[in-house]
CSV table of C-alpha atoms and ligand atoms in Angstrom, one decimal:
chain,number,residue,atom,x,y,z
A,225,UNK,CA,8.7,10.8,-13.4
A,226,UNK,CA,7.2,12.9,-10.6
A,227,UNK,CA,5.0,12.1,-7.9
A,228,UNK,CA,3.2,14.1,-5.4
A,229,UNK,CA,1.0,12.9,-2.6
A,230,UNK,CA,-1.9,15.2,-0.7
A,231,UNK,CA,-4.5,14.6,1.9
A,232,UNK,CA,-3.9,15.4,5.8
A,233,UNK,CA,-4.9,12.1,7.9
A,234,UNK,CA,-8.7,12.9,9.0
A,235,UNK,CA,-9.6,14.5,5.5
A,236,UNK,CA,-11.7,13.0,3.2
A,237,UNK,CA,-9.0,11.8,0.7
A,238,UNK,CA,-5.4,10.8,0.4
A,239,UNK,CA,-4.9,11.4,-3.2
A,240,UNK,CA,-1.9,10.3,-5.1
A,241,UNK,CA,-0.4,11.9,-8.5
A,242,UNK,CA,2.0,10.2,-10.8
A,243,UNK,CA,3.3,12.0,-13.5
A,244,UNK,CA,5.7,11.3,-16.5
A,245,UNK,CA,5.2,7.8,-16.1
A,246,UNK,CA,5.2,5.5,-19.0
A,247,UNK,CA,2.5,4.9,-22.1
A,248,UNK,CA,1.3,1.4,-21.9
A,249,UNK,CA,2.1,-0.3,-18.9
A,250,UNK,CA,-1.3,-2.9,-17.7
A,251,UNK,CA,-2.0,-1.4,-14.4
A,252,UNK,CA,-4.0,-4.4,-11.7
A,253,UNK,CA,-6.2,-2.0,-9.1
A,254,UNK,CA,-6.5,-5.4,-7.1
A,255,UNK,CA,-2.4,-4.9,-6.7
A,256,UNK,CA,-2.3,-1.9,-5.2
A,257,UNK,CA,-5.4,-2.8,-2.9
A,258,UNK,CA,-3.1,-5.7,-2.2
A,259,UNK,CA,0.0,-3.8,-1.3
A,260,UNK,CA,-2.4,-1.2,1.2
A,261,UNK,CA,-3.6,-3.8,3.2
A,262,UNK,CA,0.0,-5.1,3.4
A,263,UNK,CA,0.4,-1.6,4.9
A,264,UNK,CA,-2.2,-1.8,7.3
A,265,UNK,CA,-1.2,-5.5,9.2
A,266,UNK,CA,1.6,-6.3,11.1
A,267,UNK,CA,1.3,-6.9,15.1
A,268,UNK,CA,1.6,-3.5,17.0
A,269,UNK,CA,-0.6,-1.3,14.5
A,270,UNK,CA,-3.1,1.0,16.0
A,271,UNK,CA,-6.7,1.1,16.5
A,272,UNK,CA,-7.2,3.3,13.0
A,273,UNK,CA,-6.3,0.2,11.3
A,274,UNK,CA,-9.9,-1.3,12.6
A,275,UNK,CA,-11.3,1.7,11.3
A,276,UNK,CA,-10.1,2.1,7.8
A,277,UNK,CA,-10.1,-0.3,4.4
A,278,UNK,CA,-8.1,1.7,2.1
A,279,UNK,CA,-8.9,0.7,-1.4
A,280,UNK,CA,-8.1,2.9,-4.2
A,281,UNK,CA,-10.1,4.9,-7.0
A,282,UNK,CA,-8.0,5.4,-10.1
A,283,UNK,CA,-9.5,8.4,-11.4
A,284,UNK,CA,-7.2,9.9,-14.1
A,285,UNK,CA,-4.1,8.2,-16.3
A,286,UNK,CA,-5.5,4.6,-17.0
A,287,UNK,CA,-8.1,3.7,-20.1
A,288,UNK,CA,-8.7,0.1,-19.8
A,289,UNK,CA,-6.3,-1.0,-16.9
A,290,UNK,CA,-3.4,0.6,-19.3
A,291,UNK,CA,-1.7,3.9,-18.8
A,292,UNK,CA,-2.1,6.7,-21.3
A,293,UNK,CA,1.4,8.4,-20.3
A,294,UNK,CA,-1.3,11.2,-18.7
A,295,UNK,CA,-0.9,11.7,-15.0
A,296,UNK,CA,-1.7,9.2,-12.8
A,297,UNK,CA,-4.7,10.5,-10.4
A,298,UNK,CA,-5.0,7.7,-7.4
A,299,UNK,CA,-7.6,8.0,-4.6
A,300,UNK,CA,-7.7,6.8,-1.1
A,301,UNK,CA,-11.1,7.6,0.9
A,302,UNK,CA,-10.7,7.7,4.5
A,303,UNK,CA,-13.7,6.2,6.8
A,304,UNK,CA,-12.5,8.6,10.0
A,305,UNK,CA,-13.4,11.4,8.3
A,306,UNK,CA,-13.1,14.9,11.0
A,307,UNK,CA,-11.8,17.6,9.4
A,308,UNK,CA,-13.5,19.2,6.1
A,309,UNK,CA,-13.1,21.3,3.9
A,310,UNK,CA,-16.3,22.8,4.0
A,311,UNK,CA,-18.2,22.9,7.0
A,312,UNK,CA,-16.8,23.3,11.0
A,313,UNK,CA,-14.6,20.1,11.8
A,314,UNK,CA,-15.0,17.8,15.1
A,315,UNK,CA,-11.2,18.0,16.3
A,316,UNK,CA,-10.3,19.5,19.1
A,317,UNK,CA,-7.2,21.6,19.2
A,318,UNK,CA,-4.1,20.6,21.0
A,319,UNK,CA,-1.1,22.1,22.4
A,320,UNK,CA,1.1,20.4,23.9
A,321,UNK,CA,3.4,18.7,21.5
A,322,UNK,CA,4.7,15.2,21.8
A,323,UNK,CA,8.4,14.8,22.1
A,324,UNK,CA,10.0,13.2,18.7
A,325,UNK,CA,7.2,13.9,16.7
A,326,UNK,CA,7.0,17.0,14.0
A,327,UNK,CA,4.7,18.8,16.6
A,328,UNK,CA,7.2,21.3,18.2
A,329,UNK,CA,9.3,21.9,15.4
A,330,UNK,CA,6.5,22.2,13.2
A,331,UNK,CA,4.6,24.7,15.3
A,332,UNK,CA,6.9,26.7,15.6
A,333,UNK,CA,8.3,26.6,11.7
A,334,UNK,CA,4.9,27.3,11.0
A,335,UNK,CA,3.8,30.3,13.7
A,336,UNK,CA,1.0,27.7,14.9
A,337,UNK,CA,-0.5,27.6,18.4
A,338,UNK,CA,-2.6,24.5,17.4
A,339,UNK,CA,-0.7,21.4,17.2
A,340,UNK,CA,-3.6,19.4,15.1
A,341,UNK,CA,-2.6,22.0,11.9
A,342,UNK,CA,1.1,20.6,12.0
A,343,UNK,CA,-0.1,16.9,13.1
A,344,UNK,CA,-2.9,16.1,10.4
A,345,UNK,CA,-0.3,16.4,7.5
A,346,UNK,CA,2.9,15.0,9.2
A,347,UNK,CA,1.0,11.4,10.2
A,348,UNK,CA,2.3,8.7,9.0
A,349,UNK,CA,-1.0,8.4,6.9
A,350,UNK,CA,0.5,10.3,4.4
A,351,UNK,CA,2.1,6.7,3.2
A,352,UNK,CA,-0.6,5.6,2.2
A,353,UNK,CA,0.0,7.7,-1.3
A,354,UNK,CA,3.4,6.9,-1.5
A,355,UNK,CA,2.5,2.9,-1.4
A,356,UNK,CA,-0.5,3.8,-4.2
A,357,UNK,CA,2.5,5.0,-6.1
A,358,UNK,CA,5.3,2.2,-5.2
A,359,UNK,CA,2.9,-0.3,-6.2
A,360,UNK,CA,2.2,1.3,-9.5
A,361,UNK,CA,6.0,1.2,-10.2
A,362,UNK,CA,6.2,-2.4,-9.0
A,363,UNK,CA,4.0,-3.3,-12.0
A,364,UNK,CA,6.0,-1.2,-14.1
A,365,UNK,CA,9.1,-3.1,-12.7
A,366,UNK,CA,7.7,-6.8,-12.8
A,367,UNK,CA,7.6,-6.0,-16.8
A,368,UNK,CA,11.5,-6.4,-16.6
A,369,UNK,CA,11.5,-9.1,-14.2
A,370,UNK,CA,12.5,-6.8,-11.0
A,371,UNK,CA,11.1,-7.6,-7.8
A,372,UNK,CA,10.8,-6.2,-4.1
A,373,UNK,CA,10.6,-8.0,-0.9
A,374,UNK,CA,11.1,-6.6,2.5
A,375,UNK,CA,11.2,-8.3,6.2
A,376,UNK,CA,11.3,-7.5,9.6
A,377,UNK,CA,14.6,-7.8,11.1
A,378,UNK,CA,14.4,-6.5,14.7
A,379,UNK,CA,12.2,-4.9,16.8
A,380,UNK,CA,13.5,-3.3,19.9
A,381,UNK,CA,16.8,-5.5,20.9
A,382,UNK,CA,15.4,-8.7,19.5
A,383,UNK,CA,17.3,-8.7,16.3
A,384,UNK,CA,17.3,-11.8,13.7
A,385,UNK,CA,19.7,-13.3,12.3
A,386,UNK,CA,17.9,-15.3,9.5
A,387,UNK,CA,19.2,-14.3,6.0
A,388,UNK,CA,16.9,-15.6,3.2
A,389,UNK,CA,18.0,-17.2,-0.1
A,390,UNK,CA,16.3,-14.4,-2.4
A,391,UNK,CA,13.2,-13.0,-2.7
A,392,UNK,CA,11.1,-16.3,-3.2
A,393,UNK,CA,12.0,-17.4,0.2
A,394,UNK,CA,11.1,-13.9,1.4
A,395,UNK,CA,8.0,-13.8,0.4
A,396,UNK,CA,7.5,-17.5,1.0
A,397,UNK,CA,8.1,-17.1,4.5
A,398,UNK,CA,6.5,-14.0,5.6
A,399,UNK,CA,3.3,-15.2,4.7
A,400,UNK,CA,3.0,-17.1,7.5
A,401,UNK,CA,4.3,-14.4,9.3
A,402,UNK,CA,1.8,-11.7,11.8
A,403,UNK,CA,5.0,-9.0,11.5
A,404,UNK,CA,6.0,-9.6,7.9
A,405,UNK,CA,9.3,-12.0,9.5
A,406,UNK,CA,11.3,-14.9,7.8
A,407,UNK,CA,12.7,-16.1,11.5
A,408,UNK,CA,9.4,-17.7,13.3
A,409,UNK,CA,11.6,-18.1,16.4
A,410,UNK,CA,12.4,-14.5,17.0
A,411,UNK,CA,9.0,-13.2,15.9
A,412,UNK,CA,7.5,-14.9,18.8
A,413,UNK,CA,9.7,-13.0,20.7
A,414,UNK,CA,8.7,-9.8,18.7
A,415,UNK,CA,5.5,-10.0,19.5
A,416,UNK,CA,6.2,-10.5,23.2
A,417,UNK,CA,8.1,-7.3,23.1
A,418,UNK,CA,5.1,-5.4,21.1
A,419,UNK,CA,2.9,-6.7,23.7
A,420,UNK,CA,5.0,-6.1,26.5
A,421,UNK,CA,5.7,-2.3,25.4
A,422,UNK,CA,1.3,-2.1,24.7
A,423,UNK,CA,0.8,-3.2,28.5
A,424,UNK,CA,3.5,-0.5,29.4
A,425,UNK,CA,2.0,1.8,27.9
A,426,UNK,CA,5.4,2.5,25.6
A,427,UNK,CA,6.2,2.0,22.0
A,428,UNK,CA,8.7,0.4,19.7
A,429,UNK,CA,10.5,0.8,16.8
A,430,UNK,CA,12.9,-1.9,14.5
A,431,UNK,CA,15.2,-2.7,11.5
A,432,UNK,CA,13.6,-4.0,8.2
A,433,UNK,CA,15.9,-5.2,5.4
A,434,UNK,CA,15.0,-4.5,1.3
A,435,UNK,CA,15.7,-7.0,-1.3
A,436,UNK,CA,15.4,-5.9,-4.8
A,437,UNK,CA,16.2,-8.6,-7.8
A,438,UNK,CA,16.3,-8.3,-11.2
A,439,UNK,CA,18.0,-4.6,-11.7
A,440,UNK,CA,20.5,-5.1,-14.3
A,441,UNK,CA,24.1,-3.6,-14.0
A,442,UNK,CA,23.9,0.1,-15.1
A,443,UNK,CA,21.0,1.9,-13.2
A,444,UNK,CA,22.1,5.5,-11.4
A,445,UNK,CA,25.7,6.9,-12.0
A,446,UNK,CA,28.7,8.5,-10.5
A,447,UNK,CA,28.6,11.5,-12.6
A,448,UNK,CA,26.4,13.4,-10.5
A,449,UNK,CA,25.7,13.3,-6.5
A,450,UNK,CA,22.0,12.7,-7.2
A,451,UNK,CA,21.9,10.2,-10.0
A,452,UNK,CA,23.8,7.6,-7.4
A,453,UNK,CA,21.4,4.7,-7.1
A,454,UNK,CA,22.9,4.7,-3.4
A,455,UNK,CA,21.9,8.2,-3.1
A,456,UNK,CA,18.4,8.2,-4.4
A,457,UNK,CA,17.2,5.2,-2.3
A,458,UNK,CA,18.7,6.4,0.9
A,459,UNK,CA,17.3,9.7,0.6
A,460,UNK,CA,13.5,8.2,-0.5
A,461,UNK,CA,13.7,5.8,2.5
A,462,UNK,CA,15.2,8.2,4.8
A,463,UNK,CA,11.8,10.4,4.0
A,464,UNK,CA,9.9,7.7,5.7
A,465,UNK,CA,8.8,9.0,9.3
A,466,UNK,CA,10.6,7.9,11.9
A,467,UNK,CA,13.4,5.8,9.9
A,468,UNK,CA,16.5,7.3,11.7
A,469,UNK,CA,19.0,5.0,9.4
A,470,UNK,CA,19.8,3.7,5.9
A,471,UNK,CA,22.1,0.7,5.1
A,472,UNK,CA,23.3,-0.3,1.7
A,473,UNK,CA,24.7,-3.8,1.5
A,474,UNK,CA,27.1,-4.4,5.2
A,475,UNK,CA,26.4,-0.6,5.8
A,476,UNK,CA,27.9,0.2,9.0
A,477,UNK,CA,29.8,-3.1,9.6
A,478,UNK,CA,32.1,-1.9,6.3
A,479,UNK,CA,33.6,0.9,9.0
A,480,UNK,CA,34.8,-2.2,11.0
A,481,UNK,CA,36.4,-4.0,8.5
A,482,UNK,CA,39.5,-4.2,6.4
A,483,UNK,CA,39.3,-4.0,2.5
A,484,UNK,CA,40.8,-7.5,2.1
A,485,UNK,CA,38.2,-9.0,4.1
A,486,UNK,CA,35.1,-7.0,2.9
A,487,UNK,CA,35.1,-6.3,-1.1
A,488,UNK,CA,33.5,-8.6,-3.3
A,489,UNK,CA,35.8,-10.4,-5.7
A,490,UNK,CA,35.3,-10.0,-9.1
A,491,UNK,CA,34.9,-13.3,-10.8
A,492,UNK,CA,33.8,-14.1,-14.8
A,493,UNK,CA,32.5,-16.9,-16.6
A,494,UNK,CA,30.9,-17.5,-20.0
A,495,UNK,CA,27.7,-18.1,-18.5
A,496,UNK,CA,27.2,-15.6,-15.7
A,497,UNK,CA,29.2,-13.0,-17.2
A,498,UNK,CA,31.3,-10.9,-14.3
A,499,UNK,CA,30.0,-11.7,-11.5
A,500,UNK,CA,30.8,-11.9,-7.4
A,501,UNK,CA,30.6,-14.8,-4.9
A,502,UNK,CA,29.7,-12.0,-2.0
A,503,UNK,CA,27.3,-9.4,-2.2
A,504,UNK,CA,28.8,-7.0,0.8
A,505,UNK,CA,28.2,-4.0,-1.8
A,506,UNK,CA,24.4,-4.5,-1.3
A,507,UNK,CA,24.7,-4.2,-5.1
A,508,UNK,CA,26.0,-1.0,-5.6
A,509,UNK,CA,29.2,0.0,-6.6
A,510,UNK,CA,29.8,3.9,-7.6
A,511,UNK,CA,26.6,4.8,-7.0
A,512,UNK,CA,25.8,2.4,-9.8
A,513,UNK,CA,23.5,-1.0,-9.6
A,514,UNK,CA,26.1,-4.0,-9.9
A,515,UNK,CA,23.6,-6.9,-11.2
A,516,UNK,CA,23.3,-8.3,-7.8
A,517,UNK,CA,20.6,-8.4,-5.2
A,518,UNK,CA,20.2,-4.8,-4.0
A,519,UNK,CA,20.0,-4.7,-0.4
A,520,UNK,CA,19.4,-2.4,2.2
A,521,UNK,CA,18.2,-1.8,5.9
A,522,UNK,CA,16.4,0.7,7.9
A,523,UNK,CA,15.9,1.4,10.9
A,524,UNK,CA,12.9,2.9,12.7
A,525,UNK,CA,12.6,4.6,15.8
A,526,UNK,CA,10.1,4.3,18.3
A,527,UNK,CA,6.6,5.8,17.8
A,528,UNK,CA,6.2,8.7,19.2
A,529,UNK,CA,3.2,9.5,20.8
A,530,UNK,CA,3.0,7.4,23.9
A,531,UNK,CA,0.2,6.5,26.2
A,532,UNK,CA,2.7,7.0,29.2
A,533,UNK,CA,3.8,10.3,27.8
A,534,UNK,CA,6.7,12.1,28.4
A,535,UNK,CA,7.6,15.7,29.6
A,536,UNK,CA,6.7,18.7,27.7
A,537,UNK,CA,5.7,22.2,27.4
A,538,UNK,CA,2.5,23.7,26.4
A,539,UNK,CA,2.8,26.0,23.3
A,540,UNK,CA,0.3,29.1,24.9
A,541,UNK,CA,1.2,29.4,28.6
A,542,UNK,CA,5.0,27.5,28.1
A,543,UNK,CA,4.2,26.2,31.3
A,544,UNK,CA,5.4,22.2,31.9
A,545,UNK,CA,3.0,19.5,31.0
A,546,UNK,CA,2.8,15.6,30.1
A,547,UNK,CA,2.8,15.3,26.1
A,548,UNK,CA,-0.3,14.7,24.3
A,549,UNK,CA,-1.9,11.5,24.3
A,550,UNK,CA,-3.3,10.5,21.1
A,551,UNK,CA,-4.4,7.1,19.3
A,552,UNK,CA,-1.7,5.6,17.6
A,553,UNK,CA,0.4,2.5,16.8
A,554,UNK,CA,2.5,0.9,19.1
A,555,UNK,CA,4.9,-0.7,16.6
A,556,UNK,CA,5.0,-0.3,13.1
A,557,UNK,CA,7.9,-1.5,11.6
A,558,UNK,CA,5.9,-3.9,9.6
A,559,UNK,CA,3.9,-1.7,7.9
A,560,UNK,CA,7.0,0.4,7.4
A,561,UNK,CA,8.7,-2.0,5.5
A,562,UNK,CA,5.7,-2.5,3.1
A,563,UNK,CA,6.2,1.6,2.7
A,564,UNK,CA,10.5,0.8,2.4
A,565,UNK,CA,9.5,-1.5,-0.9
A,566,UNK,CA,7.0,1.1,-1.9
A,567,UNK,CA,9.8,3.9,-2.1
A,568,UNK,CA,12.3,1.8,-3.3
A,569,UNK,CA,10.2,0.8,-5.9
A,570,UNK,CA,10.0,4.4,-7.0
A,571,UNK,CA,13.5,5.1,-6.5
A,572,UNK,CA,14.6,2.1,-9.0
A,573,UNK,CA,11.8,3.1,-11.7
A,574,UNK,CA,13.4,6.6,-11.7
A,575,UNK,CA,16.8,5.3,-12.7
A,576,UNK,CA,15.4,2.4,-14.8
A,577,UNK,CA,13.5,5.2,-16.8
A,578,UNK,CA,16.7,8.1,-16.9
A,579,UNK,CA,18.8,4.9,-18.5
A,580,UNK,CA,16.2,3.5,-20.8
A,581,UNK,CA,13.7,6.5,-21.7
A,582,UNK,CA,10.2,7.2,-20.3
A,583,UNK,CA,7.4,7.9,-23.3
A,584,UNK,CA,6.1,4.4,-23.9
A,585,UNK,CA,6.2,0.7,-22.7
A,586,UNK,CA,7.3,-0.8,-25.7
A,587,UNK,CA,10.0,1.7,-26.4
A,588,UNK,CA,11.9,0.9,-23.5
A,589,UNK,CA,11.3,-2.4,-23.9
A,590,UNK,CA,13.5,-2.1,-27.0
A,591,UNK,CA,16.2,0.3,-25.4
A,592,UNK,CA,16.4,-2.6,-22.4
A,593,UNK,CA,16.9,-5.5,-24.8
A,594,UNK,CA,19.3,-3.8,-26.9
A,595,UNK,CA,21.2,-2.8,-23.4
A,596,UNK,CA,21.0,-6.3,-22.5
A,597,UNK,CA,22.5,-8.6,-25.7
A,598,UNK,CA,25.1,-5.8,-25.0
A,599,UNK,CA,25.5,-7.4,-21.4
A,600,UNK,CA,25.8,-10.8,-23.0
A,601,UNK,CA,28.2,-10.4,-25.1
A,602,UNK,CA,30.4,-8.7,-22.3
B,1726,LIG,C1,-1.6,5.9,10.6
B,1726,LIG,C2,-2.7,6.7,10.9
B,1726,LIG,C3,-2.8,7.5,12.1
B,1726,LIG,C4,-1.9,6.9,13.2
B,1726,LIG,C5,-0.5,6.5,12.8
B,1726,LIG,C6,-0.5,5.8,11.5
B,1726,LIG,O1,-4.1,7.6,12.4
B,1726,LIG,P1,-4.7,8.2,13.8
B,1726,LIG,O2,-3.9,9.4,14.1
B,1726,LIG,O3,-6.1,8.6,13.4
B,1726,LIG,O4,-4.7,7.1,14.8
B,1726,LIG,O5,-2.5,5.7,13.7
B,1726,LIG,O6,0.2,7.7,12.7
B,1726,LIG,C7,1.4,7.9,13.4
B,1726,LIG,C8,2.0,6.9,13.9
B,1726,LIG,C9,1.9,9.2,13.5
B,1726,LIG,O7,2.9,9.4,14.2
B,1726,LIG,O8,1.2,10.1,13.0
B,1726,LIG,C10,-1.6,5.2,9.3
B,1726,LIG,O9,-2.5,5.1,8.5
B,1726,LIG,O10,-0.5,4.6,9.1
């Protein structure tokens, strides 16, 4: 499977393309819709957000609501439509970058004096595509009974330490939620801080923590660097802009720790099968899914444009100058979880289809069951 996203973030589309994914899987429009408005809410988001209702047009790869195994063509139209590809557009140019964003070093990979050439593609509206696409693997997933759930952690140094049951209480709990949170306590405090940082003119960033359920034991591999399940994930989360950190399982708090204290025991018995009482692996052992929960954490840095901006330097005359101000979000760690489960979605259908084959729906059905009275009789 191969996916591709297009569309800069005042163009007329963001566009989406799937391709080597499966024959026959029932694809629900009204899910993905669903999942991008998941993307949009969350406490801190900017004023776009008021502008926008992404819904998707599925224009290729689907007869019916079920896949043809052709590619996968998905459509986003945005409302704040400014640059075309036509006619003269209604930006103005800009040239001072913004510290922490891909302005600088994107102006200058690029040999660009105008800032808004490097900026329209590098926004953080390009996830809109890749949660068209996570949400089209979700479905694919839920046919095998794996799930995603994400919530908010921390945001800024309010950190929670609520750790949910599974992904029913997950997603139990943040519904309630206005920052996609299982602790009600600290996302008071949360949104104090988001509110706090809007009035100071500053921005925010946070952890968000990734449960996925249902992956059997045997997805990714040790034989090769970038068939690790490990691997994979952290590198498609780590392409999310502004995560600064991936954690699988205790993550950094394994450097801390002795072995005896931190492995997870190996238990069997005739009804689970192997199994462990801990899940400190984030369940992943040798770059291979272990049976257990797979979980991970990521953690976002602030936004980067700011309304108090910092020092810079403007691209034509290099002399100094305050950064850029432009519209954007505050916080959005929220949103960026919604993007985390999007990517990890994609990440565990990529294995799921290496171990278990990719042409049709009801072939893999067969490989998976076959693989699975296997696991039974273990
Ligand atoms: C975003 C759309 C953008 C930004 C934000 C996220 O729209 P606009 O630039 O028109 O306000 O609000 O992008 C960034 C944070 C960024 O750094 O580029 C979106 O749809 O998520």
């Amino acid at each position: 499977m191969r996916i591709l996203t297009a569309g800069e973030s005042h163009g007329e589309y963001l566009s989406t393309v799937i391709e080597g994914f499966p024959k026959g899987v029932r694809i629900e429009q009204d899910f993905i819709n669903q999942e991008l408005k998941r993307r949009m809410s969350g406490v801190g988001r900017g004023k776009r957000m008021f502008i926008e209702d992404d819904k998707v047009e599925i224009v290729s790869g689907l007869r019916n609501k079920i896949t043809l195994g052709s590619p996968i063509t998905i459509l986003v139209k945005n409302n704040d439509v400014k640059i075309f590809s036509q006619n003269k557009d209604e930006l103005p140019s800009l040239s001072v970058p913004r510290p922490a964003h891909a302005d600088l070093p994107g102006a200058i990979k690029y040999n660009e004096a105008d800032i808004r050439n490097i900026l329209e593609r590098a926004s953080a509206r390009e996830t809109v595509g890749r949660v068209c696409a996570g949400a089209v693997c979700k479905q694919f997933l839920l046919n095998f009974c794996i799930d995603i759930a994400s919530f908010t952690v921390g945001v800024g140094n309010i950190i929670s330490s609520v750790t949910p049951k599974n992904i029913l209480d997950i997603k139990s709990k943040i519904r309630a939620s206005q920052l996609n949170c299982i602790d009600p306590k600290k996302e008071k405090l949360m949104i104090k801080e988001i509110e706090k940082a809007q009035t100071g003119r500053d921005s925010l960033g946070g952890i968000a923590e990734i449960w996925i359920e249902g992956v059997p034991c045997g997805l990714g591999t040790f034989m090769h660097f970038d068939r690790r399940l490990d691997a994979k994930l952290s590198c498609y989360l780590m392409s999310i802009p502004a995560v600064k950190g991936v954690e699988v399982g205790l993550g950094f708090q394994y450097a801390k720790m002795r072995g005896s204290l931190s492995h997870d025991e190996i238990y069997y018995s005739k009804t689970k099968g192997f199994y462990r009482s801990t899940n400190n692996s984030g369940g992943i052992e040798g770059g291979i899914s272990t049976g257990e929960p797979i979980i991970l954490r990521i953690a976002m840095k602030p936004i980067a444009t700011l309304r108090r901006p910092l020092k810079s330097v403007n691209l034509i005359n290099k002399k100094a100058e305050k950064a850029q101000v432009i519209r954007s979000d505050t916080c959005a760690i929220a949103a960026c979880a919604v993007i985390a489960e999007g990517m990890s979605a994609m990440a565990i259908t990529e294995s799921f289809l290496e171990k278990f084959g990719s042409d049709t729906l009801s072939e893999i059905k067969i490989a998976y069951r076959a693989y699975a009275k296997n696991l039974d009789n273990l």
